Short mmCIF file of C-alpha atoms in Angstrom, two decimals:
data_model
loop_
_atom_site.label_atom_id
_atom_site.label_comp_id
_atom_site.label_asym_id
_atom_site.label_seq_id
_atom_site.Cartn_x
_atom_site.Cartn_y
_atom_site.Cartn_z
CA MET A 1 -0.09 -0.07 0.16
CA ALA A 2 1.58 3.30 -1.58
CA TRP A 3 -0.28 5.27 0.62
CA LEU A 4 1.22 3.51 3.80
CA HIS A 5 4.73 3.78 3.12
CA VAL A 6 4.02 7.60 2.27
CA VAL A 7 2.43 7.84 5.55
CA VAL A 8 5.43 6.30 7.50
CA LEU A 9 8.39 7.91 5.82
CA GLY A 10 6.51 11.62 6.72
CA ALA A 11 6.01 10.76 10.39
CA GLY A 12 9.96 9.60 10.12
CA GLY A 13 10.89 12.94 8.58
CA ILE A 14 8.89 14.75 10.37
CA ALA A 15 10.48 12.73 14.22
CA ALA A 16 13.86 13.20 12.61
CA MET A 17 13.53 16.89 12.24
CA ARG A 18 12.11 17.62 15.85
CA ALA A 19 14.75 15.17 17.14
CA ALA A 20 17.32 17.56 15.38
CA PHE A 21 15.19 20.63 16.75
CA GLU A 22 14.69 18.93 20.54
CA HIS A 23 19.03 18.55 20.66
CA GLY A 24 19.70 22.07 19.53
CA ASP A 25 21.13 21.25 15.98
CA LEU A 26 19.17 23.68 13.71
CA ASP A 27 21.32 23.01 10.76
CA GLU A 28 20.78 19.14 11.09
CA ALA A 29 16.93 19.67 11.66
CA ALA A 30 16.82 21.71 8.55
CA ARG A 31 19.03 18.93 6.60
CA ARG A 32 16.47 16.59 7.73
CA GLY A 33 13.68 18.33 6.50
CA ALA A 34 15.73 18.81 3.20
CA LEU A 35 15.97 15.33 2.95
CA ALA A 36 12.45 14.46 3.78
CA GLY A 37 11.14 17.11 0.99
CA PRO A 38 8.78 20.08 0.64
CA ALA A 39 5.47 17.66 1.44
CA VAL A 40 7.15 16.65 4.48
CA VAL A 41 8.20 20.01 5.76
CA GLU A 42 4.90 21.70 4.93
CA GLN A 43 3.01 19.04 7.36
CA ALA A 44 5.26 19.50 9.93
CA LEU A 45 3.98 23.45 9.27
CA GLY A 46 1.07 22.46 10.36
CA ALA A 47 1.59 20.46 13.34
CA PRO A 48 0.15 20.98 16.48
CA ASP A 49 3.20 21.54 18.62
CA ARG A 50 5.55 24.42 18.76
CA MET A 51 8.89 22.09 18.62
CA THR A 52 7.95 20.79 15.08
CA ARG A 53 6.79 23.80 13.48
CA LEU A 54 9.89 25.46 14.73
CA ALA A 55 11.96 22.64 13.08
CA ALA A 56 10.15 22.83 9.91
CA ILE A 57 10.66 26.35 9.89
CA ALA A 58 14.54 26.47 10.13
CA ALA A 59 14.49 23.46 6.93
CA ALA A 60 11.73 25.83 5.12
CA PRO A 61 14.68 28.01 3.24
CA ILE A 62 17.02 24.77 1.95
CA VAL A 63 14.45 22.48 1.19
CA GLU A 64 13.34 21.73 -2.86
CA ASP A 65 10.83 23.52 -4.26
CA ARG A 66 10.28 25.91 -1.16
CA ALA A 67 8.75 28.74 -2.80
CA GLU A 68 5.79 26.50 -2.46
CA LEU A 69 5.91 26.69 1.05
CA LEU A 70 5.38 30.60 1.64
CA ASP A 71 1.61 29.94 1.69
CA ALA A 72 1.95 27.40 4.74
CA LEU A 73 4.79 29.45 6.49
CA ALA A 74 2.04 32.83 5.97
CA ARG A 75 -0.44 30.54 7.95
CA VAL A 76 2.00 29.83 10.47
CA ALA A 77 2.96 33.56 10.98
CA GLY A 78 -0.95 34.73 10.91
CA GLY A 79 -1.01 32.31 14.09
CA THR A 80 -1.35 33.56 17.67
CA ASP A 81 2.21 32.24 19.05
CA ARG A 82 4.70 34.99 18.55
CA ARG A 83 7.65 32.28 18.90
CA THR A 84 6.91 30.78 15.34
CA ALA A 85 5.01 33.09 13.88
CA ILE A 86 7.95 35.92 13.30
CA PRO A 87 10.62 33.10 12.42
CA ALA A 88 7.86 32.02 10.00
CA ALA A 89 8.07 34.99 8.90
CA GLY A 90 11.89 35.46 8.22
CA ALA A 91 11.88 32.20 6.80
CA ALA A 92 9.56 33.60 4.04
CA ARG A 93 11.52 36.69 3.36
CA ALA A 94 14.54 34.46 3.16
CA ILE A 95 12.65 32.32 0.65
CA ALA A 96 11.00 35.20 -1.29
CA ARG A 97 13.78 37.01 -1.72
CA GLU A 98 15.82 34.00 -3.43
CA PHE A 99 12.79 33.44 -5.58
CA ALA A 100 12.71 36.92 -7.00
CA SER A 101 16.35 36.82 -7.88
CA HIS A 102 16.12 33.90 -10.31
CA ASP A 103 13.56 33.95 -13.26
CA ARG A 104 10.36 32.33 -12.58
CA PRO A 105 10.06 28.40 -13.07
CA ASP A 106 7.66 27.85 -16.11
CA ASP A 107 6.02 25.19 -14.39
CA LEU A 108 4.64 27.67 -11.56
CA ALA A 109 2.19 30.28 -12.25
CA GLU A 110 1.66 33.74 -11.90
CA ASP A 111 -1.29 33.34 -10.03
CA ASP A 112 0.58 30.96 -7.17
CA VAL A 113 2.88 33.80 -6.83
CA ALA A 114 0.01 36.51 -7.00
CA THR A 115 -1.95 34.34 -4.13
CA TRP A 116 1.36 34.59 -2.05
CA ARG A 117 1.98 38.05 -2.57
CA THR A 118 -1.58 38.89 -1.28
CA ALA A 119 -1.22 36.65 1.82
CA TRP A 120 1.79 38.39 3.22
CA ALA A 121 0.62 41.75 2.18
CA GLU A 122 -2.75 40.79 3.99
CA LEU A 123 -0.22 39.84 7.32
CA ALA A 124 1.75 43.14 6.62
CA MET A 125 -1.22 45.24 6.78
CA ARG A 126 -2.72 43.91 10.12
CA GLY A 127 -2.29 46.37 12.28
CA ASP A 128 -3.24 43.50 15.27
CA ARG A 129 0.49 41.97 14.63
CA TRP A 130 3.78 42.50 16.02
CA ILE A 131 5.49 45.09 14.07
CA GLU A 132 8.26 43.27 13.82
CA LEU A 133 6.23 40.36 12.02
CA ARG A 134 5.07 43.04 9.88
CA LEU A 135 8.10 44.50 8.44
CA LEU A 136 9.08 40.77 7.77
CA ALA A 137 5.90 40.39 5.51
CA LEU A 138 6.20 43.88 3.99
CA ASP A 139 9.44 42.62 2.87
CA THR A 140 8.22 39.05 1.74
CA ALA A 141 5.61 41.07 -0.46
CA ALA A 142 7.80 43.25 -1.85
CA ALA A 143 9.82 40.61 -2.73
CA LEU A 144 7.21 38.57 -4.50
CA ASP A 145 6.33 41.59 -6.57
CA HIS A 146 7.38 43.22 -9.91
CA ALA A 147 6.86 46.53 -8.78
CA GLY A 148 8.56 46.08 -5.37
CA ILE A 149 6.25 47.56 -3.35
CA GLY A 150 3.83 44.78 -2.67
CA VAL A 151 0.98 46.54 -0.71
CA ASP A 152 -1.37 49.68 -1.43
CA LEU A 153 1.54 52.59 -0.59
CA ALA A 154 -0.68 55.07 -0.21
CA ALA A 155 -2.96 53.02 2.60
CA ALA A 156 0.49 51.88 4.02
CA LEU A 157 1.28 55.25 4.32
CA HIS A 158 -0.94 56.36 6.29
CA ASP A 159 -0.69 53.29 8.99
CA PRO A 160 -0.54 54.34 12.74
CA ASP A 161 2.59 52.88 13.32
CA PRO A 162 5.46 55.30 11.79
CA ALA A 163 7.64 52.50 12.31
CA PHE A 164 5.86 50.85 9.54
CA ARG A 165 5.32 54.04 7.58
CA ARG A 166 9.08 54.34 7.60
CA ALA A 167 9.92 51.21 6.05
CA THR A 168 7.17 51.57 3.56
CA ALA A 169 8.57 54.50 2.60
CA SER A 170 12.46 52.76 1.82
CA ILE A 171 11.10 50.16 -0.37
CA VAL A 172 10.14 51.72 -2.88
CA PRO A 173 12.20 50.69 -5.76
CA LEU A 174 14.81 53.54 -7.26
CA PRO A 175 13.59 55.46 -9.54
CA ALA A 176 10.17 55.28 -7.64
CA PRO A 177 7.49 54.56 -10.41
CA ALA A 178 5.22 57.61 -11.49
CA ALA A 179 2.46 55.62 -10.10
CA THR A 180 4.03 56.36 -6.52
CA HIS A 181 4.94 59.99 -6.77
CA ALA A 182 1.48 61.16 -5.78
CA ALA A 183 1.52 58.81 -2.34
CA LEU A 184 5.27 59.61 -1.43
CA ALA A 185 4.48 63.58 -1.44
CA ALA A 186 1.57 63.55 0.25
CA ALA A 187 4.03 61.98 3.35
CA VAL A 188 6.43 64.40 2.71
CA ILE A 189 3.56 66.90 3.50
CA GLY A 190 1.33 65.49 5.80
CA ASP A 191 3.14 62.79 7.52
CA GLY A 192 3.50 63.74 11.39
CA ASP A 193 6.47 61.77 11.88
CA PRO A 194 9.61 63.84 10.52
CA ASP A 195 11.75 60.29 9.99
CA VAL A 196 8.83 59.19 7.80
CA ALA A 197 8.83 62.39 6.04
CA LEU A 198 12.25 62.34 5.34
CA GLY A 199 12.04 58.97 4.23
CA ALA A 200 9.23 59.75 1.84
CA ALA A 201 11.45 62.72 0.53
CA GLN A 202 14.99 60.61 -0.04
CA SER A 203 13.07 57.77 -2.20
CA LEU A 204 11.44 60.28 -4.32
CA CYS A 205 14.73 62.56 -4.91
CA LEU A 206 17.07 59.61 -5.13
CA SER A 207 14.78 59.34 -8.29
CA MET A 208 16.05 62.35 -9.70
CA GLY A 209 18.58 61.59 -12.19
CA PRO A 210 21.13 63.31 -14.04
CA GLY A 211 20.28 65.76 -17.04
CA SER A 212 18.39 68.78 -17.43
CA PRO A 213 16.46 70.42 -15.05
CA ALA A 214 13.04 69.52 -17.16
CA SER A 215 14.08 65.42 -16.47
CA HIS A 216 13.61 66.98 -12.47
CA ALA A 217 9.75 68.25 -13.35
CA PRO A 218 7.36 65.18 -12.36
CA ILE A 219 9.31 64.75 -8.86
CA LEU A 220 9.19 68.51 -8.31
CA ASP A 221 5.60 68.78 -9.91
CA ALA A 222 4.79 65.88 -7.55
CA LEU A 223 6.27 67.91 -4.30
CA GLY A 224 4.47 71.09 -5.29
CA ALA A 225 5.04 74.11 -3.05
CA ALA A 226 3.82 72.72 0.07
CA GLY A 227 6.22 69.57 -0.71
CA LEU A 228 9.43 71.49 -1.27
CA ALA A 229 8.44 73.94 1.66
CA ARG A 230 7.85 71.34 4.04
CA LEU A 231 11.13 69.76 3.09
CA ARG A 232 13.25 73.05 3.61
CA ALA A 233 11.61 72.94 7.23
CA LEU A 234 12.78 69.10 7.82
CA VAL A 235 16.36 69.48 6.66
CA THR A 236 17.08 72.59 8.56
CA VAL A 237 15.16 71.45 11.97
CA ASP A 238 17.82 71.28 14.77
CA ARG A 239 17.00 67.73 15.68
CA PRO A 240 18.86 64.56 15.15
CA PHE A 241 19.10 63.12 12.07
CA VAL A 242 20.45 60.64 9.38
CA LYS A 243 22.98 62.76 7.27
CA THR A 244 22.56 60.55 4.50
CA VAL A 245 18.87 60.52 4.17
CA VAL A 246 18.44 64.42 4.79
CA ARG A 247 21.49 64.52 1.98
CA ASP A 248 19.55 62.41 -0.03
CA ALA A 249 16.35 64.17 0.58
CA ALA A 250 17.85 67.88 -0.05
CA ARG A 251 18.67 67.17 -4.06
CA CYS A 252 15.10 68.12 -4.62
CA LEU A 253 15.99 71.68 -2.96
CA ALA A 254 18.86 71.48 -5.23
CA ALA A 255 17.08 70.65 -8.16
CA ASP A 256 13.90 73.37 -7.41
CA GLY A 257 16.40 76.10 -7.39
CA SER A 258 14.30 78.75 -5.75
CA ALA A 259 15.98 81.65 -3.09
CA GLU A 260 14.38 79.96 -0.67
CA SER A 261 15.89 76.29 -1.14
CA ALA A 262 19.48 77.73 -1.52
CA ALA A 263 18.82 79.36 1.89
CA ALA A 264 17.68 76.15 3.16
CA LEU A 265 21.20 74.11 2.04
CA ARG A 266 23.40 76.66 2.83
CA ALA A 267 21.54 76.37 6.22
CA LEU A 268 22.58 72.79 6.23
CA ARG A 269 25.62 72.97 4.97
CA ARG A 270 26.54 74.68 7.96
CA ARG A 271 24.87 72.54 11.02
CA CYS A 272 26.15 69.00 9.05
CA CYS A 273 26.97 68.27 5.80
CA GLY A 274 29.86 70.59 4.64
CA SER A 275 30.69 68.66 1.73
CA MET A 276 27.36 68.78 0.01
CA ASN A 277 27.97 70.48 -3.64
CA GLN A 278 25.14 72.72 -4.95
CA ARG A 279 23.43 69.50 -6.22
CA GLY A 280 22.74 68.48 -2.93
CA GLU A 281 25.31 65.92 -3.36
#
C-alpha cells in the first residue's frame, strides 16, 4: 500500500527534524527536512506542537521547491504563537528574496505568486500583528511584486505605526515609479513623523537622475510648493537625523533652485554637511 509507505516516511522525517531541533542542532533539523522533502516540511508546519513547527521553519529555506511553502508559512505567521510566527515570516522573506533573484520556473503560475504576495501583503497590513512580523511580511510581499512594493502604498503610508510607514517609504524601488509619486509626496507634506516624511522625500529625490532641469519636473511637480516648503523645514530643523537621508532629500531642494531652497541648503551645510555640493550631494 503506497499511501501507507508515504505516511510512514513522512512521520519518520518529521520525527527526525523534531529530534534534531530538540537537541539544539538547527542545521541538522534543516538537513533532515531537506531530505524529507517539501510535502513533509509543509505537513510539519501545520503540526499542533511548537517544536515541530520550529523544526519545519528551520528547514523551509533550504528544502526543494521551497517557494511553494510560502502559503503554509503565511498560515504559521498569521497564528497566535509569536515564537513561531516571527521565525516563519523570517523564513518566508529569505525564500521570497531568493525566488525574486531568479526567473520564475515554467511550472509555476503567476497566479500562484500573486496568491502568495496577497497573503503576505494582508499580514503586513494587519495592525494587530507584532511590528517585527509586519516588517518581515512587508519585505516578503515586496520581493514577490514586480513593482517592488507589494502593498497598497497610499494605505501603507497612512498606517498608524510610524515604524511601518518608515519601512514602507524606504521599500519603494528606485527610481520610484510614477504611480508612487503622489503617495510619497503626500507623506512628505502631511506625515506628522519627520523621519517618515524624510524617508518619503529620500525615495522621491533619489529618483531624479542626472540631466536637464526638465527631467526633474515630475518629482518637483509631485511635491509642489507645499512639499518643497515642508522639505526645507525638515532639513533645517534642529534635531538628530541620519545624514545620508537628509542629504538625499536635499537633492530636491538643489533641483528646485529657488532662493528659499538655496537658503535652506546653505543652512544645512553649516549644520552638518559641509561636503555637500550645490547639487545636494
